[in-house]
Tab-separated table of C-alpha atoms in Angstrom:
chain	number	residue	atom	x	y	z
A	1	MET	CA	336.495	215.886	177.889
A	2	LYS	CA	335.042	213.422	175.547
A	3	SER	CA	335.236	214.784	171.934
A	4	TYR	CA	334.674	213.043	168.604
A	5	TRP	CA	337.119	213.042	166.010
A	6	ILE	CA	336.617	212.514	161.792
A	7	VAL	CA	339.403	210.130	160.492
A	8	THR	CA	339.833	208.476	157.237
A	9	LYS	CA	340.574	205.494	157.152
A	10	GLY	CA	340.897	204.394	153.139
A	11	HIS	CA	337.949	205.706	151.295
A	12	GLU	CA	335.503	206.082	154.534
A	13	ALA	CA	335.073	208.803	157.250
A	14	VAL	CA	334.914	207.068	160.771
A	15	LEU	CA	334.104	209.174	164.361
A	16	GLU	CA	336.647	208.069	166.973
A	17	LEU	CA	335.722	209.329	170.693
A	18	ARG	CA	338.835	211.036	171.822
A	19	ASP	CA	339.857	212.913	175.395
A	20	VAL	CA	340.329	215.800	174.653
A	21	PRO	CA	341.029	219.205	176.703
A	22	GLU	CA	338.544	221.646	177.284
A	23	PRO	CA	339.386	224.254	175.078
A	24	LYS	CA	340.070	228.020	175.930
A	25	PRO	CA	339.170	230.710	173.721
A	26	LYS	CA	341.721	233.133	171.763
A	27	ARG	CA	341.158	236.199	170.849
A	28	ASP	CA	338.512	237.171	169.757
A	29	GLU	CA	336.785	233.888	170.009
A	30	VAL	CA	333.682	232.960	172.643
A	31	VAL	CA	333.724	229.139	174.401
A	32	VAL	CA	330.160	227.453	174.187
A	33	ARG	CA	329.038	224.613	176.252
A	34	VAL	CA	327.549	222.792	173.357
A	35	HIS	CA	323.635	221.655	174.048
A	36	ALA	CA	323.128	220.603	170.279
A	37	SER	CA	324.387	219.927	167.453
A	38	ALA	CA	324.035	218.582	163.659
A	39	LEU	CA	325.460	216.524	161.151
A	40	ASN	CA	326.111	218.046	157.888
A	41	ARG	CA	327.373	215.520	155.046
A	42	GLY	CA	329.869	217.946	154.074
A	43	GLU	CA	332.387	217.582	156.387
A	44	LEU	CA	331.311	213.633	156.340
A	45	PHE	CA	332.664	212.961	152.853
A	46	VAL	CA	336.235	211.995	151.653
A	47	GLY	CA	337.485	213.772	148.810
A	48	GLY	CA	335.230	217.235	149.227
A	49	ALA	CA	336.366	220.600	150.032
A	50	VAL	CA	334.953	220.493	153.359
A	51	HIS	CA	336.231	217.189	154.574
A	52	GLY	CA	339.953	218.268	155.379
A	53	GLY	CA	342.354	215.699	156.329
A	54	PRO	CA	343.203	212.549	157.720
A	55	GLU	CA	341.767	213.396	161.329
A	56	LYS	CA	340.125	216.812	162.784
A	57	LEU	CA	337.563	217.944	164.981
A	58	GLY	CA	333.803	216.638	164.700
A	59	GLY	CA	331.051	218.862	164.464
A	60	SER	CA	330.513	222.323	162.751
A	61	GLU	CA	327.726	224.140	164.163
A	62	CYS	CA	325.395	223.816	167.345
A	63	SER	CA	323.369	225.631	169.978
A	64	GLY	CA	323.769	226.502	173.629
A	65	VAL	CA	325.181	228.810	176.268
A	66	ILE	CA	328.560	231.356	176.307
A	67	HIS	CA	331.161	229.738	178.759
A	68	ALA	CA	334.405	232.129	177.625
A	69	LEU	CA	334.883	235.307	176.286
A	70	GLY	CA	338.371	235.166	174.944
A	71	GLU	CA	340.366	238.632	174.877
A	72	GLY	CA	339.094	241.319	172.819
A	73	VAL	CA	334.991	239.892	172.368
A	74	THR	CA	332.940	242.340	172.940
A	75	GLY	CA	328.527	242.649	172.701
A	76	TRP	CA	328.341	239.333	174.150
A	77	LYS	CA	327.902	238.075	178.014
A	78	VAL	CA	328.605	234.724	179.810
A	79	GLY	CA	325.315	232.770	180.347
A	80	GLU	CA	323.373	233.822	177.364
A	81	ARG	CA	321.984	231.405	174.977
A	82	VAL	CA	323.844	231.569	171.068
A	83	MET	CA	323.689	229.197	167.923
A	84	GLY	CA	326.392	229.580	165.329
A	85	ARG	CA	328.951	228.125	163.025
A	86	ALA	CA	332.289	226.991	164.831
A	87	ARG	CA	335.293	223.571	165.547
A	88	GLY	CA	334.583	220.279	167.524
A	89	THR	CA	330.953	220.792	168.732
A	90	TRP	CA	330.607	217.218	169.062
A	91	ALA	CA	331.833	217.791	172.395
A	92	PRO	CA	329.931	219.498	175.259
A	93	TYR	CA	332.672	222.751	174.629
A	94	ALA	CA	333.306	224.364	170.909
A	95	VAL	CA	335.307	227.640	169.837
A	96	MET	CA	333.721	229.506	168.408
A	97	GLU	CA	334.405	232.919	166.135
A	98	ALA	CA	332.949	236.150	168.319
A	99	ALA	CA	331.394	237.170	164.862
A	100	GLN	CA	330.122	234.018	164.060
A	101	VAL	CA	327.989	234.260	167.164
A	102	LEU	CA	323.851	234.732	166.141
A	103	PRO	CA	321.033	235.376	169.480
A	104	MET	CA	319.306	231.849	170.304
A	105	PRO	CA	315.584	232.539	168.846
A	106	SER	CA	313.377	232.400	172.317
A	107	ARG	CA	310.852	230.529	170.119
A	108	LEU	CA	313.235	227.333	169.479
A	109	THR	CA	314.899	224.331	171.330
A	110	TRP	CA	318.301	223.508	171.347
A	111	GLU	CA	317.772	220.773	168.684
A	112	GLN	CA	316.002	223.542	166.444
A	113	ALA	CA	318.543	225.587	166.655
A	114	ALA	CA	321.147	223.946	166.759
A	115	ALA	CA	320.063	222.697	162.976
A	116	ILE	CA	320.627	226.906	161.426
A	117	PRO	CA	323.736	228.136	160.961
A	118	SER	CA	325.646	225.724	158.264
A	119	SER	CA	322.837	225.305	156.696
A	120	PHE	CA	320.978	228.556	156.477
A	121	LEU	CA	324.281	230.151	155.861
A	122	THR	CA	324.991	228.037	153.255
A	123	SER	CA	322.423	228.610	151.626
A	124	TYR	CA	322.349	232.420	152.738
A	125	GLU	CA	325.664	232.391	150.871
A	126	ALA	CA	325.014	230.462	147.788
A	127	ILE	CA	321.421	232.331	146.890
A	128	VAL	CA	321.331	235.395	148.437
A	129	ARG	CA	324.756	236.636	148.864
A	130	LEU	CA	326.075	234.862	145.435
A	131	GLY	CA	322.635	234.034	143.863
A	132	ARG	CA	320.842	237.198	144.137
A	133	LEU	CA	317.440	235.191	144.160
A	134	GLU	CA	314.652	238.019	144.086
A	135	LYS	CA	311.194	238.032	145.052
A	136	GLY	CA	308.834	236.460	142.488
A	137	GLU	CA	312.484	234.757	141.093
A	138	TRP	CA	312.502	230.479	140.474
A	139	LEU	CA	314.395	228.558	142.545
A	140	LEU	CA	315.284	224.546	141.857
A	141	VAL	CA	317.160	222.897	144.620
A	142	LEU	CA	318.992	219.585	143.807
A	143	GLY	CA	318.837	217.416	146.364
A	144	ALA	CA	316.110	219.545	147.928
A	145	SER	CA	315.231	217.649	150.817
A	146	SER	CA	319.422	217.904	152.708
A	147	GLY	CA	319.865	220.907	155.344
A	148	VAL	CA	321.513	223.251	153.306
A	149	GLY	CA	318.192	222.488	150.527
A	150	VAL	CA	315.583	222.589	152.892
A	151	GLY	CA	317.194	226.039	154.219
A	152	ALA	CA	317.709	227.175	150.968
A	153	ILE	CA	313.685	226.588	150.420
A	154	GLN	CA	313.024	228.422	153.227
A	155	ILE	CA	314.756	231.469	153.010
A	156	ALA	CA	313.358	231.899	148.684
A	157	GLN	CA	310.044	231.482	150.436
A	158	VAL	CA	311.230	235.078	152.954
A	159	LEU	CA	312.419	235.962	150.118
A	160	GLY	CA	308.789	235.759	148.208
A	161	ALA	CA	310.389	233.997	145.425
A	162	HIS	CA	309.128	230.420	144.512
A	163	SER	CA	311.139	227.297	144.886
A	164	ILE	CA	311.323	223.834	142.918
A	165	GLY	CA	312.817	220.211	144.006
A	166	THR	CA	314.439	217.521	142.837
A	167	SER	CA	313.805	214.111	145.354
A	168	GLY	CA	314.327	210.835	144.577
A	169	SER	CA	311.444	210.449	147.077
A	170	ALA	CA	307.861	211.447	146.734
A	171	GLN	CA	307.665	211.361	150.576
A	172	LYS	CA	309.973	214.108	151.478
A	173	LEU	CA	308.766	215.817	148.689
A	174	GLU	CA	305.275	216.040	150.219
A	175	LYS	CA	306.905	216.657	153.522
A	176	LEU	CA	308.813	219.639	152.053
A	177	LYS	CA	305.791	221.189	150.049
A	178	SER	CA	304.255	221.188	154.279
A	179	ILE	CA	307.009	223.918	154.733
A	180	GLY	CA	307.026	226.065	151.680
A	181	LEU	CA	308.529	223.947	148.513
A	182	ASP	CA	306.024	225.261	145.867
A	183	VAL	CA	306.333	222.425	142.827
A	184	GLY	CA	308.400	218.740	144.077
A	185	ILE	CA	310.189	217.014	140.942
A	186	CYS	CA	310.220	212.844	141.975
A	187	THR	CA	313.663	211.799	140.245
A	188	ARG	CA	317.131	211.265	141.006
A	189	ALA	CA	318.422	211.472	137.240
A	190	PRO	CA	319.326	214.129	134.881
A	191	ASP	CA	316.102	214.052	133.235
A	192	PHE	CA	314.182	217.426	135.200
A	193	SER	CA	314.630	220.494	132.397
A	194	ALA	CA	311.441	219.887	130.599
A	195	LYS	CA	309.467	219.867	133.797
A	196	VAL	CA	310.822	223.513	135.472
A	197	ARG	CA	310.110	225.160	132.390
A	198	GLU	CA	306.809	223.609	132.345
A	199	ALA	CA	306.472	224.939	136.147
A	200	THR	CA	307.921	228.064	134.931
A	201	GLY	CA	305.898	229.700	132.155
A	202	GLY	CA	308.698	228.792	129.330
A	203	LYS	CA	311.120	230.501	131.428
A	204	GLY	CA	313.222	228.434	133.980
A	205	ALA	CA	315.025	228.071	136.850
A	206	ASN	CA	317.024	231.974	137.691
A	207	VAL	CA	318.994	230.647	140.485
A	208	ALA	CA	319.697	226.567	140.895
A	209	LEU	CA	321.384	225.406	144.265
A	210	ASN	CA	323.279	222.102	142.865
A	211	LEU	CA	323.868	219.748	146.016
A	212	VAL	CA	323.607	216.280	143.666
A	213	GLY	CA	326.937	216.835	141.720
A	214	ALA	CA	328.565	216.660	138.776
A	215	SER	CA	326.040	213.689	137.078
A	216	VAL	CA	323.240	216.677	136.821
A	217	PHE	CA	324.922	220.066	135.769
A	218	PRO	CA	324.269	220.018	132.401
A	219	GLU	CA	320.720	219.388	132.604
A	220	ILE	CA	320.673	222.122	135.308
A	221	LEU	CA	322.193	224.663	132.501
A	222	ARG	CA	319.364	222.722	129.781
A	223	SER	CA	316.267	224.670	133.364
A	224	LEU	CA	317.999	227.779	133.820
A	225	ALA	CA	316.098	231.202	132.561
A	226	TYR	CA	318.293	233.908	130.560
A	227	GLN	CA	321.217	235.058	132.892
A	228	GLY	CA	320.418	232.401	135.295
A	229	ARG	CA	322.294	231.391	138.671
A	230	VAL	CA	324.426	228.497	139.553
A	231	ALA	CA	325.446	228.081	143.367
A	232	ILE	CA	327.550	224.206	143.209
A	233	VAL	CA	327.663	223.587	146.748
A	234	GLY	CA	327.583	219.814	146.878
A	235	TYR	CA	329.006	216.340	145.086
A	236	VAL	CA	326.884	213.870	146.814
A	237	ASP	CA	327.280	211.378	143.527
A	238	GLY	CA	330.757	211.434	144.214
A	239	LYS	CA	331.206	213.380	140.984
A	240	PHE	CA	333.687	215.862	140.088
A	241	SER	CA	333.765	216.433	136.559
A	242	ALA	CA	331.224	217.146	134.117
A	243	GLU	CA	330.215	218.310	130.562
A	244	ILE	CA	330.052	222.174	129.935
A	245	ASP	CA	327.510	223.806	126.853
A	246	LEU	CA	330.222	226.963	126.539
A	247	ASN	CA	327.877	228.249	124.044
A	248	ALA	CA	325.031	228.027	126.190
A	249	VAL	CA	326.390	229.862	129.102
A	250	HIS	CA	328.149	232.739	126.593
A	251	VAL	CA	324.812	233.281	124.837
A	252	ASN	CA	322.306	233.031	127.730
A	253	ARG	CA	325.249	235.121	130.704
A	254	PHE	CA	324.405	232.088	133.099
A	255	ASP	CA	326.744	232.749	136.890
A	256	ILE	CA	328.349	229.465	137.519
A	257	PHE	CA	329.853	229.694	140.967
A	258	GLY	CA	331.013	227.560	143.713
A	259	VAL	CA	330.193	228.068	147.728
A	260	SER	CA	332.585	227.102	150.005
A	261	ASN	CA	334.182	228.575	153.247
A	262	THR	CA	337.842	227.008	152.607
A	263	LYS	CA	338.988	228.940	151.438
A	264	LEU	CA	337.476	231.872	152.388
A	265	PRO	CA	338.931	234.592	154.641
A	266	ALA	CA	337.366	235.058	157.987
A	267	GLU	CA	336.117	238.707	157.247
A	268	GLN	CA	334.073	237.267	154.349
A	269	ARG	CA	332.656	234.522	156.223
A	270	SER	CA	331.689	237.541	158.941
A	271	LEU	CA	329.610	239.792	155.939
A	272	ALA	CA	327.379	236.063	155.467
A	273	THR	CA	327.319	236.107	158.843
A	274	ARG	CA	325.704	239.363	159.190
A	275	GLY	CA	323.905	239.959	156.530
A	276	PHE	CA	321.727	236.413	157.924
A	277	GLU	CA	321.099	237.929	160.804
A	278	ARG	CA	319.895	241.185	158.790
A	279	ASP	CA	317.588	239.254	156.218
A	280	ILE	CA	316.821	235.769	157.883
A	281	LEU	CA	316.895	235.722	161.381
A	282	PRO	CA	313.982	237.593	162.193
A	283	ALA	CA	311.498	235.078	159.835
A	284	LEU	CA	313.267	232.695	162.525
A	285	VAL	CA	311.933	234.792	165.544
A	286	ASP	CA	308.892	235.742	164.162
A	287	GLY	CA	307.277	232.020	163.465
A	288	ARG	CA	307.218	232.800	159.746
A	289	VAL	CA	310.498	229.783	159.351
A	290	THR	CA	310.873	226.868	161.438
A	291	PRO	CA	314.045	224.526	161.001
A	292	LEU	CA	312.898	221.169	160.127
A	293	VAL	CA	313.875	218.842	162.127
A	294	ASP	CA	314.251	215.106	160.331
A	295	ARG	CA	315.737	213.151	164.283
A	296	VAL	CA	317.512	213.741	167.119
A	297	PHE	CA	320.300	211.073	168.504
A	298	GLY	CA	322.074	210.918	172.179
A	299	PHE	CA	325.763	212.352	172.363
A	300	ASP	CA	326.392	208.705	172.714
A	301	GLU	CA	324.387	207.693	169.717
A	302	LEU	CA	326.371	210.124	166.933
A	303	PRO	CA	327.115	206.769	164.617
A	304	ALA	CA	323.890	205.393	164.510
A	305	ALA	CA	323.312	209.263	163.644
A	306	LYS	CA	326.131	209.253	161.126
A	307	HIS	CA	324.971	205.558	159.791
A	308	HIS	CA	321.103	207.174	159.553
A	309	MET	CA	322.441	210.258	157.542
A	310	GLU	CA	324.346	207.899	155.278
A	311	SER	CA	321.239	205.742	154.631
A	312	ASP	CA	319.675	208.962	153.325
A	313	ALA	CA	316.668	208.332	154.651
A	314	MET	CA	316.203	212.036	156.410
A	315	ALA	CA	314.336	215.274	155.349
A	316	GLY	CA	315.500	218.264	157.031
A	317	LYS	CA	318.953	217.878	159.951
A	318	ILE	CA	319.582	215.377	161.916
A	319	VAL	CA	320.884	216.705	165.361
A	320	VAL	CA	322.517	215.390	168.445
A	321	ASN	CA	321.844	216.284	171.829
A	322	VAL	CA	325.090	216.846	173.427
A	323	ALA	CA	324.147	218.441	176.599
A	324	ALA	CA	321.235	215.747	178.016
């Protein structure tokens, strides 16, 4: 079968289409016949925690149909429509840990379902499991138009929390307001703390989701409420180091943490998936939440999809229709 690989060449991640054998499931795994997959900036960002080594199978989430079951897999059967985080999803068939399999809501298209697993699960772990966002609290999303940013806004809405998002595009912010963003701040600069405090009645944000990187980190601390929590998820600015006001962290009892699956044990990944299934999936089933798909590309157009992502023109997820 044909499979796209991500290969590091210098400071760039490039895509290579290769012939590979159809995967076979090991114990506690399933093979999924992929209908649609999506792009995630993190796995294409050279030097980041997600990207990994000099080459790897491309694609980390998909929607599709269970094609084969590995030994020990229970609760699923061949032919079921599913979605989930997986490896090598830019291919007709991909391997998924059984613990990562989620039932695909029947109301969604393959493309919409493919936009869920990686972004929504990352958002869920950042703002719910670790960030402890509660009803009535304020969420600040830096880089709100990304897939993870959109997922966070929609999850906050399910929880009954309020959201503030930053973006360099006023047009993107208007689009995000249509799916639940409460306050949009049009900026790419670290100059948003005053507007955050104004929106929150002077208190600041309870949880901040940093998808931008170190360039905005000091300003995030200035935007936080007492006992605020900061989730570090991405570095689209390419900056990994920032000064920290330790006194502010100390006095205000801030909680700062990273969200990455690079070293996360399988059982911890499973806890996040099952928590998402319990807390958020019902909203995707009953229609309270619909994933925001920016654009759909064909399988042979995946390099063009990567270029579209790098142009920073999207709001939501870029999806690839693999089965068409």
